[in-house]
PDB file of C-alpha atoms in Angstrom:
ATOM      1  CA  MET A   1      -0.406  -0.142  -0.403  1.00  0.00           C
ATOM      2  CA  SER A   2       0.725   3.330  -0.824  1.00  0.00           C
ATOM      3  CA  ALA A   3       1.831   6.410   1.686  1.00  0.00           C
ATOM      4  CA  SER A   4      -0.495   7.906  -0.260  1.00  0.00           C
ATOM      5  CA  SER A   5      -3.317   4.920   0.571  1.00  0.00           C
ATOM      6  CA  ALA A   6      -2.133   4.110   4.292  1.00  0.00           C
ATOM      7  CA  ALA A   7      -2.943   8.148   5.259  1.00  0.00           C
ATOM      8  CA  SER A   8      -6.287   7.395   3.630  1.00  0.00           C
ATOM      9  CA  PHE A   9      -7.402   4.923   5.148  1.00  0.00           C
ATOM     10  CA  ARG A  10     -10.095   5.305   8.423  1.00  0.00           C
ATOM     11  CA  PRO A  11     -10.429   2.523  10.854  1.00  0.00           C
ATOM     12  CA  LYS A  12     -14.120   1.127  11.145  1.00  0.00           C
ATOM     13  CA  SER A  13     -17.072   2.391  12.940  1.00  0.00           C
ATOM     14  CA  PRO A  14     -16.868   1.179  15.423  1.00  0.00           C
ATOM     15  CA  PRO A  15     -13.989  -0.137  15.450  1.00  0.00           C
ATOM     16  CA  VAL A  16     -15.629  -4.104  16.597  1.00  0.00           C
ATOM     17  CA  LEU A  17     -16.218  -4.313  13.197  1.00  0.00           C
ATOM     18  CA  ASN A  18     -13.016  -5.311  12.652  1.00  0.00           C
ATOM     19  CA  CYS A  19     -13.284  -8.478  14.006  1.00  0.00           C
ATOM     20  CA  THR A  20     -16.852  -9.184  12.835  1.00  0.00           C
ATOM     21  CA  PRO A  21     -18.271 -11.190  10.897  1.00  0.00           C
ATOM     22  CA  ASP A  22     -20.368  -9.509   7.025  1.00  0.00           C
ATOM     23  CA  GLY A  23     -23.912  -9.244   8.251  1.00  0.00           C
ATOM     24  CA  TYR A  24     -23.092  -9.066  11.415  1.00  0.00           C
ATOM     25  CA  VAL A  25     -24.934  -5.370  12.078  1.00  0.00           C
ATOM     26  CA  PRO A  26     -23.381  -3.430  15.738  1.00  0.00           C
ATOM     27  CA  THR A  27     -26.372  -3.472  19.139  1.00  0.00           C
ATOM     28  CA  SER A  28     -25.890   0.067  20.876  1.00  0.00           C
ATOM     29  CA  ILE A  29     -23.995  -2.278  23.625  1.00  0.00           C
ATOM     30  CA  THR A  30     -21.930  -3.822  20.956  1.00  0.00           C
ATOM     31  CA  SER A  31     -21.249  -0.287  19.247  1.00  0.00           C
ATOM     32  CA  HIS A  32     -21.093   2.359  22.599  1.00  0.00           C
ATOM     33  CA  MET A  33     -16.862   2.804  22.640  1.00  0.00           C
ATOM     34  CA  PHE A  34     -17.373   0.970  26.249  1.00  0.00           C
ATOM     35  CA  LEU A  35     -19.659  -1.312  26.907  1.00  0.00           C
ATOM     36  CA  CYS A  36     -17.264  -3.355  24.845  1.00  0.00           C
ATOM     37  CA  SER A  37     -14.597  -3.907  25.024  1.00  0.00           C
ATOM     38  CA  GLY A  38     -13.625  -4.405  21.680  1.00  0.00           C
ATOM     39  CA  ASN A  39     -13.667  -0.817  20.783  1.00  0.00           C
ATOM     40  CA  LEU A  40     -11.580   0.317  23.267  1.00  0.00           C
ATOM     41  CA  ASP A  41      -8.768  -1.737  21.794  1.00  0.00           C
ATOM     42  CA  TYR A  42      -9.010  -0.978  18.246  1.00  0.00           C
ATOM     43  CA  TYR A  43      -9.394   2.591  18.778  1.00  0.00           C
ATOM     44  CA  LEU A  44      -5.941   2.457  21.177  1.00  0.00           C
ATOM     45  CA  ALA A  45      -4.432  -0.357  18.376  1.00  0.00           C
ATOM     46  CA  ASP A  46      -5.914   2.340  15.702  1.00  0.00           C
ATOM     47  CA  ARG A  47      -3.194   4.560  17.551  1.00  0.00           C
ATOM     48  CA  VAL A  48      -0.363   2.585  19.006  1.00  0.00           C
ATOM     49  CA  VAL A  49       0.463   1.258  15.030  1.00  0.00           C
ATOM     50  CA  PRO A  50       1.396   4.890  13.639  1.00  0.00           C
ATOM     51  CA  LEU A  51       3.421   4.880  17.072  1.00  0.00           C
ATOM     52  CA  LEU A  52       5.078   0.985  16.958  1.00  0.00           C
ATOM     53  CA  ARG A  53       5.585   2.043  13.271  1.00  0.00           C
ATOM     54  CA  SER A  54       8.054   5.696  13.950  1.00  0.00           C
ATOM     55  CA  LEU A  55      10.429   3.039  16.937  1.00  0.00           C
ATOM     56  CA  GLY A  56      11.249   0.418  13.542  1.00  0.00           C
ATOM     57  CA  VAL A  57       7.995  -1.974  14.975  1.00  0.00           C
ATOM     58  CA  ASP A  58       6.624  -1.240  10.839  1.00  0.00           C
ATOM     59  CA  THR A  59       5.037  -4.898  10.087  1.00  0.00           C
ATOM     60  CA  PRO A  60       2.324  -6.946  11.764  1.00  0.00           C
ATOM     61  CA  ASN A  61       5.221 -10.077  12.503  1.00  0.00           C
ATOM     62  CA  LYS A  62       7.516  -7.611  14.693  1.00  0.00           C
ATOM     63  CA  ILE A  63       3.730  -6.024  16.851  1.00  0.00           C
ATOM     64  CA  THR A  64       3.162 -10.140  17.044  1.00  0.00           C
ATOM     65  CA  ALA A  65       6.686 -10.691  17.833  1.00  0.00           C
ATOM     66  CA  LEU A  66       6.583  -7.853  20.946  1.00  0.00           C
ATOM     67  CA  ASN A  67       3.875  -9.495  21.875  1.00  0.00           C
ATOM     68  CA  CYS A  68       4.968 -12.517  22.438  1.00  0.00           C
ATOM     69  CA  CYS A  69       8.007 -10.627  24.790  1.00  0.00           C
ATOM     70  CA  LEU A  70       5.293  -9.053  26.636  1.00  0.00           C
ATOM     71  CA  ARG A  71       3.102 -12.840  27.321  1.00  0.00           C
ATOM     72  CA  ALA A  72       6.339 -14.028  28.089  1.00  0.00           C
ATOM     73  CA  ALA A  73       7.057 -10.517  30.768  1.00  0.00           C
ATOM     74  CA  LEU A  74       3.576 -11.602  31.561  1.00  0.00           C
ATOM     75  CA  ILE A  75       3.633 -15.479  32.825  1.00  0.00           C
ATOM     76  CA  TYR A  76       7.143 -14.227  34.551  1.00  0.00           C
ATOM     77  CA  GLU A  77       5.299 -12.127  36.831  1.00  0.00           C
ATOM     78  CA  LEU A  78       2.481 -14.437  37.176  1.00  0.00           C
ATOM     79  CA  VAL A  79       4.343 -17.005  38.550  1.00  0.00           C
ATOM     80  CA  VAL A  80       7.266 -15.305  39.926  1.00  0.00           C
ATOM     81  CA  HIS A  81       6.129 -11.992  41.709  1.00  0.00           C
ATOM     82  CA  ARG A  82       2.218 -12.615  41.480  1.00  0.00           C
ATOM     83  CA  SER A  83       1.512  -9.264  41.257  1.00  0.00           C
ATOM     84  CA  TYR A  84      -2.292  -9.467  39.392  1.00  0.00           C
ATOM     85  CA  ALA A  85      -2.392  -6.684  39.328  1.00  0.00           C
ATOM     86  CA  ALA A  86       0.413  -5.731  36.861  1.00  0.00           C
ATOM     87  CA  VAL A  87      -0.505  -8.520  35.478  1.00  0.00           C
ATOM     88  CA  THR A  88      -3.987  -7.319  34.197  1.00  0.00           C
ATOM     89  CA  ALA A  89      -2.363  -4.027  32.700  1.00  0.00           C
ATOM     90  CA  MET A  90      -0.844  -7.250  30.743  1.00  0.00           C
ATOM     91  CA  LEU A  91      -3.824  -8.223  30.298  1.00  0.00           C
ATOM     92  CA  VAL A  92      -5.365  -5.331  28.705  1.00  0.00           C
ATOM     93  CA  ALA A  93      -2.034  -4.280  27.362  1.00  0.00           C
ATOM     94  CA  ASN A  94      -1.678  -7.732  25.767  1.00  0.00           C
ATOM     95  CA  GLN A  95      -4.949  -6.936  24.174  1.00  0.00           C
ATOM     96  CA  VAL A  96      -4.088  -3.810  21.878  1.00  0.00           C
ATOM     97  CA  LEU A  97      -1.129  -5.514  20.158  1.00  0.00           C
ATOM     98  CA  ASP A  98      -3.563  -8.734  19.474  1.00  0.00           C
ATOM     99  CA  CYS A  99      -5.771  -5.362  17.683  1.00  0.00           C
ATOM    100  CA  ALA A 100      -2.403  -3.825  16.371  1.00  0.00           C
ATOM    101  CA  ASP A 101      -0.363  -6.425  14.647  1.00  0.00           C
ATOM    102  CA  GLY A 102      -4.059  -6.974  12.243  1.00  0.00           C
ATOM    103  CA  GLN A 103      -5.136  -3.143  11.859  1.00  0.00           C
ATOM    104  CA  CYS A 104      -1.156  -2.888  10.992  1.00  0.00           C
ATOM    105  CA  ALA A 105      -1.431  -5.545   8.586  1.00  0.00           C
ATOM    106  CA  ARG A 106      -4.635  -3.482   6.637  1.00  0.00           C
ATOM    107  CA  ARG A 107      -3.512  -0.646   6.610  1.00  0.00           C
ATOM    108  CA  TYR A 108      -0.259  -0.567   5.364  1.00  0.00           C
ATOM    109  CA  GLY A 109      -1.284  -3.589   2.713  1.00  0.00           C
ATOM    110  CA  LEU A 110       0.956  -6.204   4.948  1.00  0.00           C
ATOM    111  CA  GLY A 111      -1.143  -8.929   4.897  1.00  0.00           C
ATOM    112  CA  SER A 112      -0.045 -12.272   4.584  1.00  0.00           C
ATOM    113  CA  GLU A 113      -1.303 -15.942   5.498  1.00  0.00           C
ATOM    114  CA  PHE A 114       2.038 -16.754   7.768  1.00  0.00           C
ATOM    115  CA  GLY A 115       1.296 -13.371   9.993  1.00  0.00           C
ATOM    116  CA  ALA A 116      -2.278 -14.860  10.283  1.00  0.00           C
ATOM    117  CA  TRP A 117      -1.129 -18.380  10.910  1.00  0.00           C
ATOM    118  CA  LEU A 118       1.358 -16.915  13.702  1.00  0.00           C
ATOM    119  CA  ASP A 119      -1.343 -14.525  15.343  1.00  0.00           C
ATOM    120  CA  HIS A 120      -3.434 -17.295  15.778  1.00  0.00           C
ATOM    121  CA  THR A 121      -0.889 -19.903  16.879  1.00  0.00           C
ATOM    122  CA  THR A 122       1.245 -17.476  18.606  1.00  0.00           C
ATOM    123  CA  ASP A 123      -2.053 -16.839  20.609  1.00  0.00           C
ATOM    124  CA  GLU A 124      -2.852 -20.008  20.345  1.00  0.00           C
ATOM    125  CA  TRP A 125      -0.316 -21.303  22.908  1.00  0.00           C
ATOM    126  CA  PHE A 126       0.189 -18.364  25.140  1.00  0.00           C
ATOM    127  CA  GLY A 127      -3.791 -19.052  26.007  1.00  0.00           C
ATOM    128  CA  TYR A 128      -2.789 -22.688  26.898  1.00  0.00           C
ATOM    129  CA  CYS A 129       0.526 -20.849  28.518  1.00  0.00           C
ATOM    130  CA  PHE A 130      -1.719 -18.585  30.509  1.00  0.00           C
ATOM    131  CA  ALA A 131      -3.803 -21.186  31.953  1.00  0.00           C
ATOM    132  CA  ALA A 132      -1.749 -23.825  32.466  1.00  0.00           C
ATOM    133  CA  ALA A 133      -0.416 -21.498  35.379  1.00  0.00           C
ATOM    134  CA  VAL A 134      -2.969 -20.477  36.190  1.00  0.00           C
ATOM    135  CA  ILE A 135      -4.142 -23.901  37.520  1.00  0.00           C
ATOM    136  CA  SER A 136      -0.966 -24.257  38.393  1.00  0.00           C
ATOM    137  CA  LEU A 137      -1.100 -21.822  41.347  1.00  0.00           C
ATOM    138  CA  ILE A 138      -4.811 -22.671  42.542  1.00  0.00           C
ATOM    139  CA  ALA A 139      -4.002 -26.281  42.605  1.00  0.00           C
ATOM    140  CA  VAL A 140      -0.850 -25.571  44.431  1.00  0.00           C
ATOM    141  CA  GLU A 141      -2.626 -23.719  46.733  1.00  0.00           C
ATOM    142  CA  HIS A 142      -6.513 -25.293  47.064  1.00  0.00           C
ATOM    143  CA  GLY A 143      -4.900 -29.082  45.684  1.00  0.00           C
ATOM    144  CA  PRO A 144      -5.224 -30.681  42.649  1.00  0.00           C
ATOM    145  CA  ALA A 145      -9.188 -32.048  43.882  1.00  0.00           C
ATOM    146  CA  SER A 146     -10.424 -27.903  44.715  1.00  0.00           C
ATOM    147  CA  VAL A 147     -13.650 -26.468  43.720  1.00  0.00           C
ATOM    148  CA  PRO A 148     -12.020 -23.959  42.621  1.00  0.00           C
ATOM    149  CA  VAL A 149      -9.123 -25.682  40.414  1.00  0.00           C
ATOM    150  CA  ALA A 150     -12.175 -27.458  38.817  1.00  0.00           C
ATOM    151  CA  ALA A 151     -13.774 -24.345  38.397  1.00  0.00           C
ATOM    152  CA  ILE A 152     -10.968 -22.566  36.459  1.00  0.00           C
ATOM    153  CA  VAL A 153     -10.629 -25.271  34.525  1.00  0.00           C
ATOM    154  CA  ALA A 154     -14.311 -25.523  32.774  1.00  0.00           C
ATOM    155  CA  VAL A 155     -14.369 -21.055  32.667  1.00  0.00           C
ATOM    156  CA  LEU A 156     -11.050 -22.197  30.485  1.00  0.00           C
ATOM    157  CA  ALA A 157     -12.028 -24.961  29.081  1.00  0.00           C
ATOM    158  CA  VAL A 158     -15.533 -22.647  27.597  1.00  0.00           C
ATOM    159  CA  MET A 159     -12.757 -20.085  26.422  1.00  0.00           C
ATOM    160  CA  GLY A 160     -10.955 -22.928  24.362  1.00  0.00           C
ATOM    161  CA  VAL A 161     -14.030 -23.548  23.585  1.00  0.00           C
ATOM    162  CA  GLY A 162     -15.331 -19.724  21.587  1.00  0.00           C
ATOM    163  CA  GLY A 163     -11.106 -19.673  20.795  1.00  0.00           C
ATOM    164  CA  LYS A 164     -11.394 -22.537  18.624  1.00  0.00           C
ATOM    165  CA  SER A 165     -14.898 -21.168  17.580  1.00  0.00           C
ATOM    166  CA  THR A 166     -13.320 -17.705  16.372  1.00  0.00           C
ATOM    167  CA  PHE A 167     -10.619 -18.653  14.407  1.00  0.00           C
ATOM    168  CA  ASP A 168     -12.870 -21.378  12.093  1.00  0.00           C
ATOM    169  CA  VAL A 169     -14.623 -18.583  11.235  1.00  0.00           C
ATOM    170  CA  LYS A 170     -12.075 -16.026  10.385  1.00  0.00           C
ATOM    171  CA  HIS A 171     -10.443 -18.925   8.658  1.00  0.00           C
ATOM    172  CA  SER A 172     -14.180 -20.249   6.823  1.00  0.00           C
ATOM    173  CA  ARG A 173     -14.852 -16.874   6.737  1.00  0.00           C
ATOM    174  CA  ILE A 174     -18.215 -17.860   8.241  1.00  0.00           C
ATOM    175  CA  PRO A 175     -20.857 -14.619   7.898  1.00  0.00           C
ATOM    176  CA  TRP A 176     -23.585 -14.388  10.939  1.00  0.00           C
ATOM    177  CA  GLN A 177     -26.244 -15.354   9.579  1.00  0.00           C
ATOM    178  CA  ASP A 178     -25.163 -19.098   9.056  1.00  0.00           C
ATOM    179  CA  PHE A 179     -23.249 -18.865  12.937  1.00  0.00           C
ATOM    180  CA  LYS A 180     -24.263 -21.904  15.117  1.00  0.00           C
ATOM    181  CA  TRP A 181     -24.157 -21.399  19.125  1.00  0.00           C
ATOM    182  CA  ASN A 182     -20.164 -21.939  19.244  1.00  0.00           C
ATOM    183  CA  HIS A 183     -19.373 -19.642  16.152  1.00  0.00           C
ATOM    184  CA  LYS A 184     -21.319 -16.345  18.817  1.00  0.00           C
ATOM    185  CA  LEU A 185     -19.729 -17.570  21.327  1.00  0.00           C
ATOM    186  CA  GLY A 186     -16.602 -16.834  20.037  1.00  0.00           C
ATOM    187  CA  MET A 187     -16.928 -14.078  18.384  1.00  0.00           C
ATOM    188  CA  TYR A 188     -18.434 -12.215  21.717  1.00  0.00           C
ATOM    189  CA  GLN A 189     -15.651 -13.591  24.033  1.00  0.00           C
ATOM    190  CA  GLU A 190     -13.316 -11.894  21.204  1.00  0.00           C
ATOM    191  CA  LEU A 191     -16.098  -8.450  21.446  1.00  0.00           C
ATOM    192  CA  TYR A 192     -15.102  -8.340  25.501  1.00  0.00           C
ATOM    193  CA  MET A 193     -11.977 -10.524  26.405  1.00  0.00           C
ATOM    194  CA  THR A 194     -10.274  -7.413  27.967  1.00  0.00           C
ATOM    195  CA  TYR A 195     -13.466  -6.958  30.416  1.00  0.00           C
ATOM    196  CA  ILE A 196     -13.790 -11.204  31.064  1.00  0.00           C
ATOM    197  CA  TYR A 197      -9.978 -10.937  31.820  1.00  0.00           C
ATOM    198  CA  CYS A 198     -10.071  -8.235  34.113  1.00  0.00           C
ATOM    199  CA  VAL A 199     -13.215  -9.391  35.180  1.00  0.00           C
ATOM    200  CA  LEU A 200     -11.618 -13.204  35.920  1.00  0.00           C
ATOM    201  CA  MET A 201      -8.757 -11.824  37.535  1.00  0.00           C
ATOM    202  CA  GLY A 202     -10.921  -9.957  40.061  1.00  0.00           C
ATOM    203  CA  GLY A 203     -12.983 -12.217  40.397  1.00  0.00           C
ATOM    204  CA  PHE A 204      -9.117 -14.797  41.673  1.00  0.00           C
ATOM    205  CA  TYR A 205      -8.604 -12.857  43.443  1.00  0.00           C
ATOM    206  CA  ALA A 206     -11.345 -11.603  46.080  1.00  0.00           C
ATOM    207  CA  ALA A 207     -12.276 -15.461  45.991  1.00  0.00           C
ATOM    208  CA  GLY A 208      -9.260 -16.310  47.124  1.00  0.00           C
ATOM    209  CA  TRP A 209      -8.007 -18.404  44.927  1.00  0.00           C
ATOM    210  CA  LEU A 210      -4.913 -17.249  44.239  1.00  0.00           C
ATOM    211  CA  PRO A 211      -1.811 -17.498  46.620  1.00  0.00           C
TER     212      PRO A 211
END
């Protein structure tokens, strides 16, 4: 994409249209900047991308790599220092960067099959590592057969189904009118992922499940 084309790029409104399927019409809630965290994620991503490019992080794959570094630091903070406020803030930053690589690809015409594969694969492995870290912390504190462990395994299993369904939708380009329940679960999970992370971390901490 030429510089003039990039300059003429206009972010979608509401921002969640960047990750919703063809045929989906945002509601008053999903189009609201604060009632749907996906709008905030993409709004911030659109502003972060030019800044990252000015710092040399100028391709989607470089942004994905940067996010991998953030995720590694996040897991380390979670397991070693157990600073849950910092972890939650890093989860929010992770979501913005996860949107930013796609926005960079769209704005500057830098999308590729490898980039899409890399984005999905790193998202998937981060999900595995984050789930394993949280489950291990709770298991050490309450025992592997405890109610907290069973609860978090159930929650993460549902999120896993949602994540897999989201990938299937994007890979197969399934339109909204053909969505099944699991596809809707995945889409709404993606739209609210930042808030889900915040609620989960805050809920686990408030319940005394995390050490």
